[in-house]
PDB file of C-alpha atoms in Angstrom:
ATOM      1  CA  MET A 318      16.930 -29.967 -18.808  1.00 84.00           C
ATOM      2  CA  ARG A 319      18.994 -26.958 -17.844  1.00 91.00           C
ATOM      3  CA  LEU A 320      18.827 -23.169 -18.280  1.00 94.00           C
ATOM      4  CA  ARG A 321      21.160 -20.317 -17.385  1.00 93.00           C
ATOM      5  CA  ILE A 322      19.252 -17.295 -16.040  1.00 94.00           C
ATOM      6  CA  ALA A 323      20.961 -14.005 -15.221  1.00 92.00           C
ATOM      7  CA  GLU A 324      19.205 -12.093 -12.481  1.00 89.00           C
ATOM      8  CA  ASN A 325      18.317  -8.437 -12.931  1.00 86.00           C
ATOM      9  CA  PHE A 326      19.087  -5.855 -10.255  1.00 84.00           C
ATOM     10  CA  GLU A 327      17.637  -6.704  -6.857  1.00 87.00           C
ATOM     11  CA  ALA A 328      14.187  -5.233  -6.219  1.00 93.00           C
ATOM     12  CA  LEU A 329      11.280  -6.227  -4.027  1.00 96.00           C
ATOM     13  CA  PHE A 330       8.832  -6.279  -6.911  1.00 96.00           C
ATOM     14  CA  TYR A 331      10.774  -9.291  -8.259  1.00 96.00           C
ATOM     15  CA  ALA A 332       9.650 -11.251  -5.178  1.00 97.00           C
ATOM     16  CA  PRO A 333       7.816 -13.974  -7.170  1.00 97.00           C
ATOM     17  CA  LEU A 334      11.129 -14.900  -8.780  1.00 96.00           C
ATOM     18  CA  TYR A 335      12.884 -14.984  -5.429  1.00 96.00           C
ATOM     19  CA  ALA A 336      10.145 -17.270  -4.098  1.00 96.00           C
ATOM     20  CA  MET A 337      10.582 -19.490  -7.133  1.00 96.00           C
ATOM     21  CA  GLN A 338      14.290 -19.783  -6.379  1.00 94.00           C
ATOM     22  CA  ALA A 339      13.825 -20.354  -2.659  1.00 95.00           C
ATOM     23  CA  HIS A 340      11.349 -23.191  -3.156  1.00 95.00           C
ATOM     24  CA  ARG A 341      13.090 -24.630  -6.222  1.00 94.00           C
ATOM     25  CA  PHE A 342       9.804 -25.004  -8.074  1.00 94.00           C
ATOM     26  CA  GLU A 343      11.747 -25.659 -11.263  1.00 92.00           C
ATOM     27  CA  ASN A 344      12.965 -28.969  -9.844  1.00 92.00           C
ATOM     28  CA  GLN A 345       9.364 -30.178  -9.774  1.00 91.00           C
ATOM     29  CA  GLU A 346       9.400 -29.720 -13.549  1.00 94.00           C
ATOM     30  CA  ASN A 347      12.669 -31.685 -13.956  1.00 91.00           C
ATOM     31  CA  LEU A 348      14.448 -28.426 -14.751  1.00 94.00           C
ATOM     32  CA  THR A 349      17.793 -27.260 -13.356  1.00 94.00           C
ATOM     33  CA  ILE A 350      18.480 -23.522 -13.357  1.00 95.00           C
ATOM     34  CA  ASP A 351      21.884 -21.939 -12.988  1.00 94.00           C
ATOM     35  CA  TRP A 352      20.988 -18.607 -11.379  1.00 91.00           C
ATOM     36  CA  LEU A 353      23.655 -16.054 -12.237  1.00 88.00           C
ATOM     37  CA  PRO A 354      24.222 -13.077  -9.911  1.00 82.00           C
ATOM     38  CA  PRO A 355      22.471  -9.751 -10.472  1.00 72.00           C
ATOM     39  CA  GLY A 356      24.056  -6.780 -12.162  1.00 69.00           C
ATOM     40  CA  GLY A 357      22.708  -3.351 -13.035  1.00 66.00           C
ATOM     41  CA  PRO A 358      19.255  -2.756 -14.551  1.00 70.00           C
ATOM     42  CA  GLY A 359      19.071  -4.629 -17.850  1.00 63.00           C
ATOM     43  CA  GLY A 360      22.744  -5.528 -17.607  1.00 72.00           C
ATOM     44  CA  ALA A 361      22.323  -9.068 -18.941  1.00 88.00           C
ATOM     45  CA  ILE A 362      20.475  -8.137 -22.134  1.00 88.00           C
ATOM     46  CA  ASP A 363      23.596  -8.249 -24.307  1.00 87.00           C
ATOM     47  CA  ALA A 364      24.564 -11.605 -22.808  1.00 89.00           C
ATOM     48  CA  VAL A 365      21.143 -12.976 -23.787  1.00 90.00           C
ATOM     49  CA  ARG A 366      21.486 -11.678 -27.324  1.00 88.00           C
ATOM     50  CA  VAL A 367      24.861 -13.349 -27.890  1.00 88.00           C
ATOM     51  CA  GLY A 368      23.879 -16.583 -26.122  1.00 88.00           C
ATOM     52  CA  GLU A 369      26.146 -16.318 -23.083  1.00 89.00           C
ATOM     53  CA  VAL A 370      23.036 -16.854 -20.939  1.00 93.00           C
ATOM     54  CA  ASP A 371      19.659 -18.261 -21.890  1.00 94.00           C
ATOM     55  CA  LEU A 372      17.402 -15.758 -20.159  1.00 94.00           C
ATOM     56  CA  THR A 373      17.202 -12.793 -17.874  1.00 94.00           C
ATOM     57  CA  TRP A 374      14.186 -10.972 -16.528  1.00 94.00           C
ATOM     58  CA  GLY A 375      13.132  -7.361 -16.851  1.00 93.00           C
ATOM     59  CA  GLY A 376      10.800  -4.960 -18.568  1.00 92.00           C
ATOM     60  CA  PRO A 377       9.315  -5.743 -21.979  1.00 95.00           C
ATOM     61  CA  MET A 378      10.318  -2.195 -22.818  1.00 93.00           C
ATOM     62  CA  ARG A 379      13.791  -3.625 -23.438  1.00 93.00           C
ATOM     63  CA  VAL A 380      12.342  -6.062 -25.960  1.00 95.00           C
ATOM     64  CA  LEU A 381      10.408  -3.285 -27.680  1.00 94.00           C
ATOM     65  CA  ARG A 382      13.537  -1.115 -27.769  1.00 93.00           C
ATOM     66  CA  ASP A 383      15.527  -4.022 -29.211  1.00 92.00           C
ATOM     67  CA  ARG A 384      12.984  -4.541 -31.996  1.00 92.00           C
ATOM     68  CA  ASP A 385      12.850  -0.810 -32.685  1.00 91.00           C
ATOM     69  CA  ARG A 386      16.607  -0.302 -33.052  1.00 91.00           C
ATOM     70  CA  LEU A 387      17.980  -3.579 -34.376  1.00 84.00           C
ATOM     71  CA  ARG A 388      17.134  -5.792 -37.311  1.00 86.00           C
ATOM     72  CA  ASP A 389      15.134  -8.919 -36.592  1.00 87.00           C
ATOM     73  CA  ASP A 390      17.257 -12.073 -36.436  1.00 89.00           C
ATOM     74  CA  ASP A 391      17.753 -15.079 -34.196  1.00 88.00           C
ATOM     75  CA  ALA A 392      19.272 -12.823 -31.506  1.00 90.00           C
ATOM     76  CA  SER A 393      16.170 -10.617 -31.317  1.00 92.00           C
ATOM     77  CA  LEU A 394      14.645 -10.480 -27.861  1.00 95.00           C
ATOM     78  CA  ILE A 395      11.296 -12.009 -26.939  1.00 95.00           C
ATOM     79  CA  CYS A 396       9.201 -12.167 -23.755  1.00 96.00           C
ATOM     80  CA  MET A 397       7.728 -15.088 -21.843  1.00 96.00           C
ATOM     81  CA  GLY A 398       6.219 -15.568 -18.405  1.00 96.00           C
ATOM     82  CA  GLU A 399       4.618 -12.435 -16.950  1.00 97.00           C
ATOM     83  CA  VAL A 400       5.759 -11.720 -13.389  1.00 98.00           C
ATOM     84  CA  VAL A 401       4.722  -8.105 -12.757  1.00 98.00           C
ATOM     85  CA  GLY A 402       1.512  -7.110 -14.513  1.00 97.00           C
ATOM     86  CA  ARG A 403       0.942  -3.674 -12.993  1.00 97.00           C
ATOM     87  CA  ASP A 404       3.218  -0.718 -12.349  1.00 97.00           C
ATOM     88  CA  PRO A 405       4.849  -1.099  -8.898  1.00 98.00           C
ATOM     89  CA  PHE A 406       5.832   2.564  -8.473  1.00 98.00           C
ATOM     90  CA  LEU A 407       4.086   5.065  -6.242  1.00 97.00           C
ATOM     91  CA  LEU A 408       4.122   8.820  -5.727  1.00 97.00           C
ATOM     92  CA  MET A 409       4.682  10.160  -2.220  1.00 96.00           C
ATOM     93  CA  MET A 410       4.371  13.564  -0.612  1.00 96.00           C
ATOM     94  CA  ARG A 411       5.486  14.797   2.796  1.00 94.00           C
ATOM     95  CA  ALA A 412       2.967  13.506   5.337  1.00 91.00           C
ATOM     96  CA  GLU A 413       1.925  16.931   6.552  1.00 90.00           C
ATOM     97  CA  ASP A 414       1.354  18.209   3.007  1.00 87.00           C
ATOM     98  CA  ALA A 415      -0.679  15.125   2.098  1.00 86.00           C
ATOM     99  CA  ALA A 416      -2.775  15.523   5.264  1.00 86.00           C
ATOM    100  CA  ARG A 417      -3.610  19.107   4.328  1.00 84.00           C
ATOM    101  CA  ARG A 418      -4.862  17.950   0.927  1.00 78.00           C
ATOM    102  CA  GLY A 419      -7.045  15.305   2.518  1.00 72.00           C
ATOM    103  CA  ALA A 420      -7.455  13.214  -0.647  1.00 64.00           C
ATOM    104  CA  GLN A 421      -5.557  11.329  -3.301  1.00 72.00           C
ATOM    105  CA  MET A 422      -3.739  13.631  -5.664  1.00 79.00           C
ATOM    106  CA  SER A 423      -5.045  14.094  -9.194  1.00 85.00           C
ATOM    107  CA  MET A 424      -2.842  14.414 -12.260  1.00 88.00           C
ATOM    108  CA  ALA A 425      -3.981  18.059 -12.460  1.00 88.00           C
ATOM    109  CA  ASP A 426      -2.606  18.592  -8.941  1.00 89.00           C
ATOM    110  CA  LEU A 427       0.658  16.941  -9.911  1.00 91.00           C
ATOM    111  CA  ALA A 428       1.130  19.290 -12.860  1.00 90.00           C
ATOM    112  CA  SER A 429       1.538  22.247 -10.500  1.00 91.00           C
ATOM    113  CA  LEU A 430       4.004  20.610  -8.110  1.00 94.00           C
ATOM    114  CA  ARG A 431       7.736  19.895  -8.134  1.00 95.00           C
ATOM    115  CA  LEU A 432       8.072  16.242  -9.096  1.00 96.00           C
ATOM    116  CA  SER A 433      11.175  14.076  -8.812  1.00 97.00           C
ATOM    117  CA  VAL A 434      11.110  10.990 -11.039  1.00 97.00           C
ATOM    118  CA  VAL A 435      12.970   7.688 -11.026  1.00 95.00           C
ATOM    119  CA  SER A 436      16.389   7.809 -12.679  1.00 93.00           C
ATOM    120  CA  GLU A 437      17.514   4.192 -12.315  1.00 91.00           C
ATOM    121  CA  VAL A 438      15.242   2.893 -15.101  1.00 90.00           C
ATOM    122  CA  PRO A 439      13.172   4.734 -17.748  1.00 92.00           C
ATOM    123  CA  THR A 440       9.829   2.918 -17.580  1.00 95.00           C
ATOM    124  CA  PRO A 441       8.291   4.523 -14.447  1.00 96.00           C
ATOM    125  CA  TRP A 442       8.557   8.080 -15.774  1.00 97.00           C
ATOM    126  CA  LEU A 443       7.519   7.076 -19.303  1.00 97.00           C
ATOM    127  CA  CYS A 444       4.383   5.406 -17.934  1.00 97.00           C
ATOM    128  CA  LEU A 445       3.601   8.301 -15.606  1.00 97.00           C
ATOM    129  CA  GLN A 446       3.912  10.684 -18.541  1.00 96.00           C
ATOM    130  CA  GLN A 447       1.156   8.721 -20.283  1.00 96.00           C
ATOM    131  CA  ASP A 448      -1.038   9.023 -17.184  1.00 96.00           C
ATOM    132  CA  LEU A 449      -0.547  12.782 -17.409  1.00 96.00           C
ATOM    133  CA  ARG A 450      -1.409  12.821 -21.125  1.00 96.00           C
ATOM    134  CA  ASP A 451      -4.544  10.803 -20.419  1.00 95.00           C
ATOM    135  CA  ALA A 452      -5.564  13.583 -18.020  1.00 94.00           C
ATOM    136  CA  GLY A 453      -4.962  16.226 -20.685  1.00 95.00           C
ATOM    137  CA  ILE A 454      -1.601  17.382 -19.309  1.00 95.00           C
ATOM    138  CA  ASP A 455       1.512  17.627 -21.458  1.00 96.00           C
ATOM    139  CA  PRO A 456       4.490  16.429 -19.392  1.00 96.00           C
ATOM    140  CA  ALA A 457       6.765  18.414 -21.698  1.00 95.00           C
ATOM    141  CA  ASP A 458       5.189  21.576 -20.271  1.00 95.00           C
ATOM    142  CA  MET A 459       6.088  20.453 -16.752  1.00 95.00           C
ATOM    143  CA  VAL A 460       9.663  19.767 -17.829  1.00 95.00           C
ATOM    144  CA  ALA A 461       9.922  23.137 -19.595  1.00 95.00           C
ATOM    145  CA  ALA A 462       8.627  24.887 -16.481  1.00 94.00           C
ATOM    146  CA  GLY A 463      11.335  23.248 -14.354  1.00 94.00           C
ATOM    147  CA  ARG A 464       8.843  21.243 -12.302  1.00 95.00           C
ATOM    148  CA  VAL A 465      10.375  17.841 -13.106  1.00 96.00           C
ATOM    149  CA  VAL A 466      13.598  16.782 -11.409  1.00 96.00           C
ATOM    150  CA  GLU A 467      15.412  13.965 -13.205  1.00 94.00           C
ATOM    151  CA  GLY A 468      18.651  12.174 -12.393  1.00 94.00           C
ATOM    152  CA  LEU A 469      18.240  11.507  -8.677  1.00 95.00           C
ATOM    153  CA  PRO A 470      18.499   7.931  -7.415  1.00 95.00           C
ATOM    154  CA  MET A 471      15.663   6.979  -5.100  1.00 95.00           C
ATOM    155  CA  THR A 472      17.669   7.522  -1.913  1.00 95.00           C
ATOM    156  CA  ALA A 473      18.512  11.042  -3.084  1.00 97.00           C
ATOM    157  CA  GLN A 474      14.863  11.629  -3.960  1.00 96.00           C
ATOM    158  CA  ILE A 475      13.958  10.842  -0.364  1.00 96.00           C
ATOM    159  CA  ASP A 476      16.555  13.326   0.887  1.00 96.00           C
ATOM    160  CA  ALA A 477      15.193  15.958  -1.503  1.00 96.00           C
ATOM    161  CA  LEU A 478      11.656  15.374  -0.244  1.00 96.00           C
ATOM    162  CA  ARG A 479      12.752  15.523   3.360  1.00 94.00           C
ATOM    163  CA  GLY A 480      14.636  18.776   2.717  1.00 94.00           C
ATOM    164  CA  GLY A 481      11.776  20.416   0.840  1.00 93.00           C
ATOM    165  CA  ALA A 482      13.585  20.599  -2.501  1.00 95.00           C
ATOM    166  CA  VAL A 483      10.723  18.716  -4.194  1.00 96.00           C
ATOM    167  CA  ASP A 484       7.039  18.169  -3.412  1.00 96.00           C
ATOM    168  CA  VAL A 485       6.491  14.666  -4.802  1.00 96.00           C
ATOM    169  CA  VAL A 486       8.793  11.685  -5.345  1.00 98.00           C
ATOM    170  CA  GLN A 487       8.439   8.490  -7.377  1.00 98.00           C
ATOM    171  CA  LEU A 488       9.506   5.372  -5.467  1.00 97.00           C
ATOM    172  CA  PHE A 489       9.030   1.631  -5.180  1.00 97.00           C
ATOM    173  CA  GLU A 490       8.795  -0.665  -2.173  1.00 97.00           C
ATOM    174  CA  PRO A 491      10.167  -1.035   0.446  1.00 97.00           C
ATOM    175  CA  HIS A 492      11.068   2.685   0.431  1.00 97.00           C
ATOM    176  CA  VAL A 493       7.359   3.520   0.464  1.00 97.00           C
ATOM    177  CA  SER A 494       6.408   1.455   3.505  1.00 97.00           C
ATOM    178  CA  GLN A 495       9.550   2.594   5.350  1.00 97.00           C
ATOM    179  CA  LEU A 496       8.654   6.256   4.853  1.00 97.00           C
ATOM    180  CA  GLU A 497       5.085   5.580   5.965  1.00 96.00           C
ATOM    181  CA  ARG A 498       6.249   3.774   9.083  1.00 96.00           C
ATOM    182  CA  ASP A 499       8.608   6.652   9.912  1.00 95.00           C
ATOM    183  CA  GLY A 500       5.755   9.135   9.446  1.00 94.00           C
ATOM    184  CA  LEU A 501       7.724  11.111   6.874  1.00 95.00           C
ATOM    185  CA  ALA A 502       5.605  10.686   3.750  1.00 95.00           C
ATOM    186  CA  SER A 503       2.259   9.431   2.459  1.00 95.00           C
ATOM    187  CA  VAL A 504       1.222   7.790  -0.781  1.00 95.00           C
ATOM    188  CA  VAL A 505      -0.753  10.152  -3.028  1.00 94.00           C
ATOM    189  CA  TYR A 506      -0.864   8.021  -6.195  1.00 95.00           C
ATOM    190  CA  ALA A 507      -0.304   4.334  -6.905  1.00 96.00           C
ATOM    191  CA  ALA A 508       0.550   3.667 -10.557  1.00 96.00           C
ATOM    192  CA  SER A 509      -0.997   0.212 -10.216  1.00 97.00           C
ATOM    193  CA  THR A 510      -4.422   1.869 -10.256  1.00 95.00           C
ATOM    194  CA  ARG A 511      -4.085   2.580 -13.984  1.00 93.00           C
ATOM    195  CA  GLY A 512      -4.649  -1.142 -14.569  1.00 95.00           C
ATOM    196  CA  ALA A 513      -2.729  -3.638 -16.667  1.00 96.00           C
ATOM    197  CA  CYS A 514       0.756  -2.504 -17.660  1.00 96.00           C
ATOM    198  CA  CYS A 515       3.189  -5.314 -18.378  1.00 97.00           C
ATOM    199  CA  TYR A 516       6.247  -4.548 -16.265  1.00 95.00           C
ATOM    200  CA  THR A 517       8.346  -7.690 -15.853  1.00 96.00           C
ATOM    201  CA  THR A 518       8.715 -10.921 -17.820  1.00 97.00           C
ATOM    202  CA  PHE A 519      11.460 -13.359 -18.596  1.00 96.00           C
ATOM    203  CA  ILE A 520      13.439 -12.251 -21.655  1.00 95.00           C
ATOM    204  CA  THR A 521      15.221 -14.578 -24.057  1.00 96.00           C
ATOM    205  CA  ALA A 522      16.461 -14.587 -27.659  1.00 94.00           C
ATOM    206  CA  THR A 523      14.271 -15.900 -30.448  1.00 93.00           C
ATOM    207  CA  ARG A 524      16.801 -18.664 -31.216  1.00 91.00           C
ATOM    208  CA  ALA A 525      16.248 -20.055 -27.728  1.00 90.00           C
ATOM    209  CA  VAL A 526      12.564 -20.612 -28.415  1.00 90.00           C
ATOM    210  CA  THR A 527      13.580 -23.356 -30.833  1.00 88.00           C
ATOM    211  CA  GLN A 528      16.764 -24.537 -29.114  1.00 88.00           C
ATOM    212  CA  HIS A 529      15.247 -24.750 -25.616  1.00 88.00           C
ATOM    213  CA  ARG A 530      11.547 -25.280 -26.269  1.00 89.00           C
ATOM    214  CA  GLN A 531      11.048 -27.926 -23.586  1.00 93.00           C
ATOM    215  CA  PRO A 532      13.113 -26.197 -20.858  1.00 92.00           C
ATOM    216  CA  LEU A 533      11.311 -22.906 -21.539  1.00 94.00           C
ATOM    217  CA  ALA A 534       7.940 -24.604 -21.218  1.00 93.00           C
ATOM    218  CA  ALA A 535       9.125 -26.143 -17.931  1.00 94.00           C
ATOM    219  CA  LEU A 536      10.213 -22.693 -16.731  1.00 95.00           C
ATOM    220  CA  ASP A 537       6.759 -21.336 -17.509  1.00 95.00           C
ATOM    221  CA  ARG A 538       5.198 -24.121 -15.439  1.00 96.00           C
ATOM    222  CA  ALA A 539       7.627 -23.494 -12.567  1.00 96.00           C
ATOM    223  CA  LEU A 540       6.657 -19.814 -12.552  1.00 97.00           C
ATOM    224  CA  ALA A 541       3.002 -20.841 -12.445  1.00 97.00           C
ATOM    225  CA  ARG A 542       3.781 -23.016  -9.399  1.00 97.00           C
ATOM    226  CA  ALA A 543       5.369 -20.021  -7.660  1.00 97.00           C
ATOM    227  CA  GLN A 544       2.380 -17.844  -8.484  1.00 98.00           C
ATOM    228  CA  ARG A 545      -0.070 -20.425  -7.132  1.00 97.00           C
ATOM    229  CA  TRP A 546       2.037 -20.755  -3.978  1.00 97.00           C
ATOM    230  CA  MET A 547       1.861 -16.987  -3.443  1.00 97.00           C
ATOM    231  CA  VAL A 548      -1.917 -16.962  -3.794  1.00 96.00           C
ATOM    232  CA  THR A 549      -2.346 -19.932  -1.450  1.00 96.00           C
ATOM    233  CA  GLU A 550       0.139 -18.923   1.241  1.00 95.00           C
ATOM    234  CA  GLY A 551      -0.459 -15.175   1.272  1.00 95.00           C
ATOM    235  CA  PRO A 552       1.703 -12.091   1.808  1.00 96.00           C
ATOM    236  CA  ASP A 553       3.110 -12.976   5.234  1.00 96.00           C
ATOM    237  CA  ALA A 554       4.572 -16.217   3.925  1.00 97.00           C
ATOM    238  CA  LEU A 555       6.036 -14.422   0.917  1.00 97.00           C
ATOM    239  CA  ALA A 556       7.586 -11.730   3.117  1.00 97.00           C
ATOM    240  CA  GLN A 557       9.174 -14.401   5.303  1.00 97.00           C
ATOM    241  CA  CYS A 558      10.417 -16.280   2.230  1.00 97.00           C
ATOM    242  CA  ILE A 559      12.224 -13.278   0.713  1.00 97.00           C
ATOM    243  CA  ALA A 560      13.462 -11.749   3.980  1.00 97.00           C
ATOM    244  CA  PRO A 561      17.051 -13.066   3.527  1.00 96.00           C
ATOM    245  CA  ARG A 562      17.237 -10.987   0.337  1.00 94.00           C
ATOM    246  CA  PHE A 563      16.504  -7.800   2.285  1.00 96.00           C
ATOM    247  CA  PRO A 564      18.416  -8.008   5.576  1.00 95.00           C
ATOM    248  CA  GLY A 565      18.281  -4.238   6.056  1.00 93.00           C
ATOM    249  CA  VAL A 566      14.483  -4.108   5.976  1.00 96.00           C
ATOM    250  CA  SER A 567      12.569  -4.721   9.192  1.00 96.00           C
ATOM    251  CA  PRO A 568       9.997  -7.551   9.162  1.00 97.00           C
ATOM    252  CA  ASP A 569       7.048  -5.205   9.678  1.00 96.00           C
ATOM    253  CA  VAL A 570       8.080  -2.952   6.794  1.00 97.00           C
ATOM    254  CA  LEU A 571       8.677  -5.956   4.545  1.00 97.00           C
ATOM    255  CA  ARG A 572       5.245  -7.386   5.380  1.00 97.00           C
ATOM    256  CA  ALA A 573       3.606  -4.024   4.688  1.00 97.00           C
ATOM    257  CA  ALA A 574       5.430  -3.683   1.364  1.00 98.00           C
ATOM    258  CA  VAL A 575       4.522  -7.188   0.203  1.00 98.00           C
ATOM    259  CA  SER A 576       0.914  -6.769   1.335  1.00 98.00           C
ATOM    260  CA  ARG A 577       0.604  -3.555  -0.663  1.00 97.00           C
ATOM    261  CA  TYR A 578       1.794  -5.206  -3.844  1.00 98.00           C
ATOM    262  CA  VAL A 579      -0.485  -8.209  -3.314  1.00 97.00           C
ATOM    263  CA  SER A 580      -3.583  -6.118  -2.592  1.00 97.00           C
ATOM    264  CA  SER A 581      -2.941  -3.801  -5.530  1.00 96.00           C
ATOM    265  CA  GLY A 582      -2.540  -6.642  -8.020  1.00 97.00           C
ATOM    266  CA  VAL A 583       1.036  -5.757  -8.954  1.00 98.00           C
ATOM    267  CA  TRP A 584       2.050  -9.422  -9.216  1.00 98.00           C
ATOM    268  CA  SER A 585       0.570 -11.538 -11.974  1.00 97.00           C
ATOM    269  CA  THR A 586      -1.257 -14.701 -10.931  1.00 96.00           C
ATOM    270  CA  SER A 587      -0.524 -16.504 -14.211  1.00 96.00           C
ATOM    271  CA  PRO A 588       2.491 -16.598 -16.551  1.00 97.00           C
ATOM    272  CA  GLN A 589       0.243 -15.623 -19.468  1.00 95.00           C
ATOM    273  CA  ILE A 590       1.346 -12.229 -20.748  1.00 96.00           C
ATOM    274  CA  SER A 591      -1.450  -9.682 -20.886  1.00 95.00           C
ATOM    275  CA  ARG A 592      -2.084  -8.201 -24.324  1.00 95.00           C
ATOM    276  CA  GLU A 593      -3.752  -5.234 -22.635  1.00 96.00           C
ATOM    277  CA  GLY A 594      -0.708  -4.746 -20.421  1.00 96.00           C
ATOM    278  CA  VAL A 595       1.729  -4.841 -23.333  1.00 96.00           C
ATOM    279  CA  ASP A 596      -0.463  -2.475 -25.353  1.00 95.00           C
ATOM    280  CA  ARG A 597      -0.456   0.049 -22.508  1.00 96.00           C
ATOM    281  CA  LEU A 598       3.316  -0.157 -22.262  1.00 96.00           C
ATOM    282  CA  ARG A 599       3.710   0.198 -26.040  1.00 95.00           C
ATOM    283  CA  GLU A 600       1.484   3.278 -26.010  1.00 95.00           C
ATOM    284  CA  SER A 601       3.577   4.890 -23.261  1.00 96.00           C
ATOM    285  CA  LEU A 602       6.904   4.152 -24.971  1.00 96.00           C
ATOM    286  CA  LEU A 603       5.711   5.457 -28.333  1.00 94.00           C
ATOM    287  CA  ALA A 604       4.233   8.657 -26.939  1.00 93.00           C
ATOM    288  CA  GLY A 605       7.338   9.266 -24.824  1.00 93.00           C
ATOM    289  CA  GLY A 606       9.674   8.828 -27.804  1.00 93.00           C
ATOM    290  CA  PHE A 607      11.445   5.839 -26.288  1.00 93.00           C
ATOM    291  CA  VAL A 608      10.672   3.867 -29.451  1.00 93.00           C
ATOM    292  CA  GLN A 609       9.779   5.088 -32.916  1.00 93.00           C
ATOM    293  CA  ARG A 610       7.879   1.966 -33.908  1.00 90.00           C
ATOM    294  CA  ALA A 611       6.433  -0.637 -31.592  1.00 83.00           C
ATOM    295  CA  ALA A 612       6.571  -4.309 -32.514  1.00 90.00           C
ATOM    296  CA  SER A 613       3.283  -6.190 -32.376  1.00 90.00           C
ATOM    297  CA  PHE A 614       2.269  -8.185 -29.320  1.00 92.00           C
ATOM    298  CA  ASP A 615       2.373 -11.468 -31.223  1.00 92.00           C
ATOM    299  CA  SER A 616       5.912 -10.840 -32.486  1.00 92.00           C
ATOM    300  CA  ILE A 617       7.430 -10.293 -29.019  1.00 94.00           C
ATOM    301  CA  VAL A 618       5.675 -12.947 -26.919  1.00 93.00           C
ATOM    302  CA  VAL A 619       6.548 -16.659 -26.790  1.00 90.00           C
ATOM    303  CA  ARG A 620       3.620 -18.974 -27.415  1.00 77.00           C
ATOM    304  CA  HIS A 621       4.063 -22.402 -25.793  1.00 65.00           C
TER     305      HIS A 621
END
């Protein structure tokens, strides 16, 4: 059995997939995977649709967008194998400002501050907007008041925070642990605390579910092996395993970043896709106008 899987952009929250590759868990399921090099965020989606590759990984928001904009056919996208079951992004404030506040920031606090949001992918800001709505705050009012800065890559967000151009930035690991270690910024909100929010799965085309039923089932089992290994071996072993992927990150920062994601439940412990997590994502995408209609859970998830 063989599958071609195109990697998504490199990010630490994809660590379970890097561990799966490093330990070749798929071989224990008599599966061979041709891992194709990463591109930009969601860059392999078109290749999956036309059958140039069998799968990629990424946010189910891409599947929901696909179903919203395109007619259903054998190229329609579908999810399998949950990898990231909670939002891995965090909000940070300059350390001295956070110390003066003395507590985690509420959404009401955030509404009065200058917030810079992730530009590389849409999901973090769309999900944060729903957190604001849940607290009775209209994010459109923040945008209209000029309190939301969009379009900055994460490295530029950090520069803006350091220079005082913004009060709060939206980042993922290992930026967060690096800023903490340097004493420059503190976490004031972890999006993982909202609970289940399906963030990363494998993505394939519906035709593949029939054409590659046995290899896809083997892939699901290989992912489960990687997830069990992570639970058994713990964050230090995972940090050591993925270290070659992040040569510019010091071991202590990498351990801190991995430990944060483990303790906050960011990584799923089973390939089973959470209905609650998909529903939360669907709600955020609909309210944010990213999709006009949201496909049902059962229509976008592979059942083995």
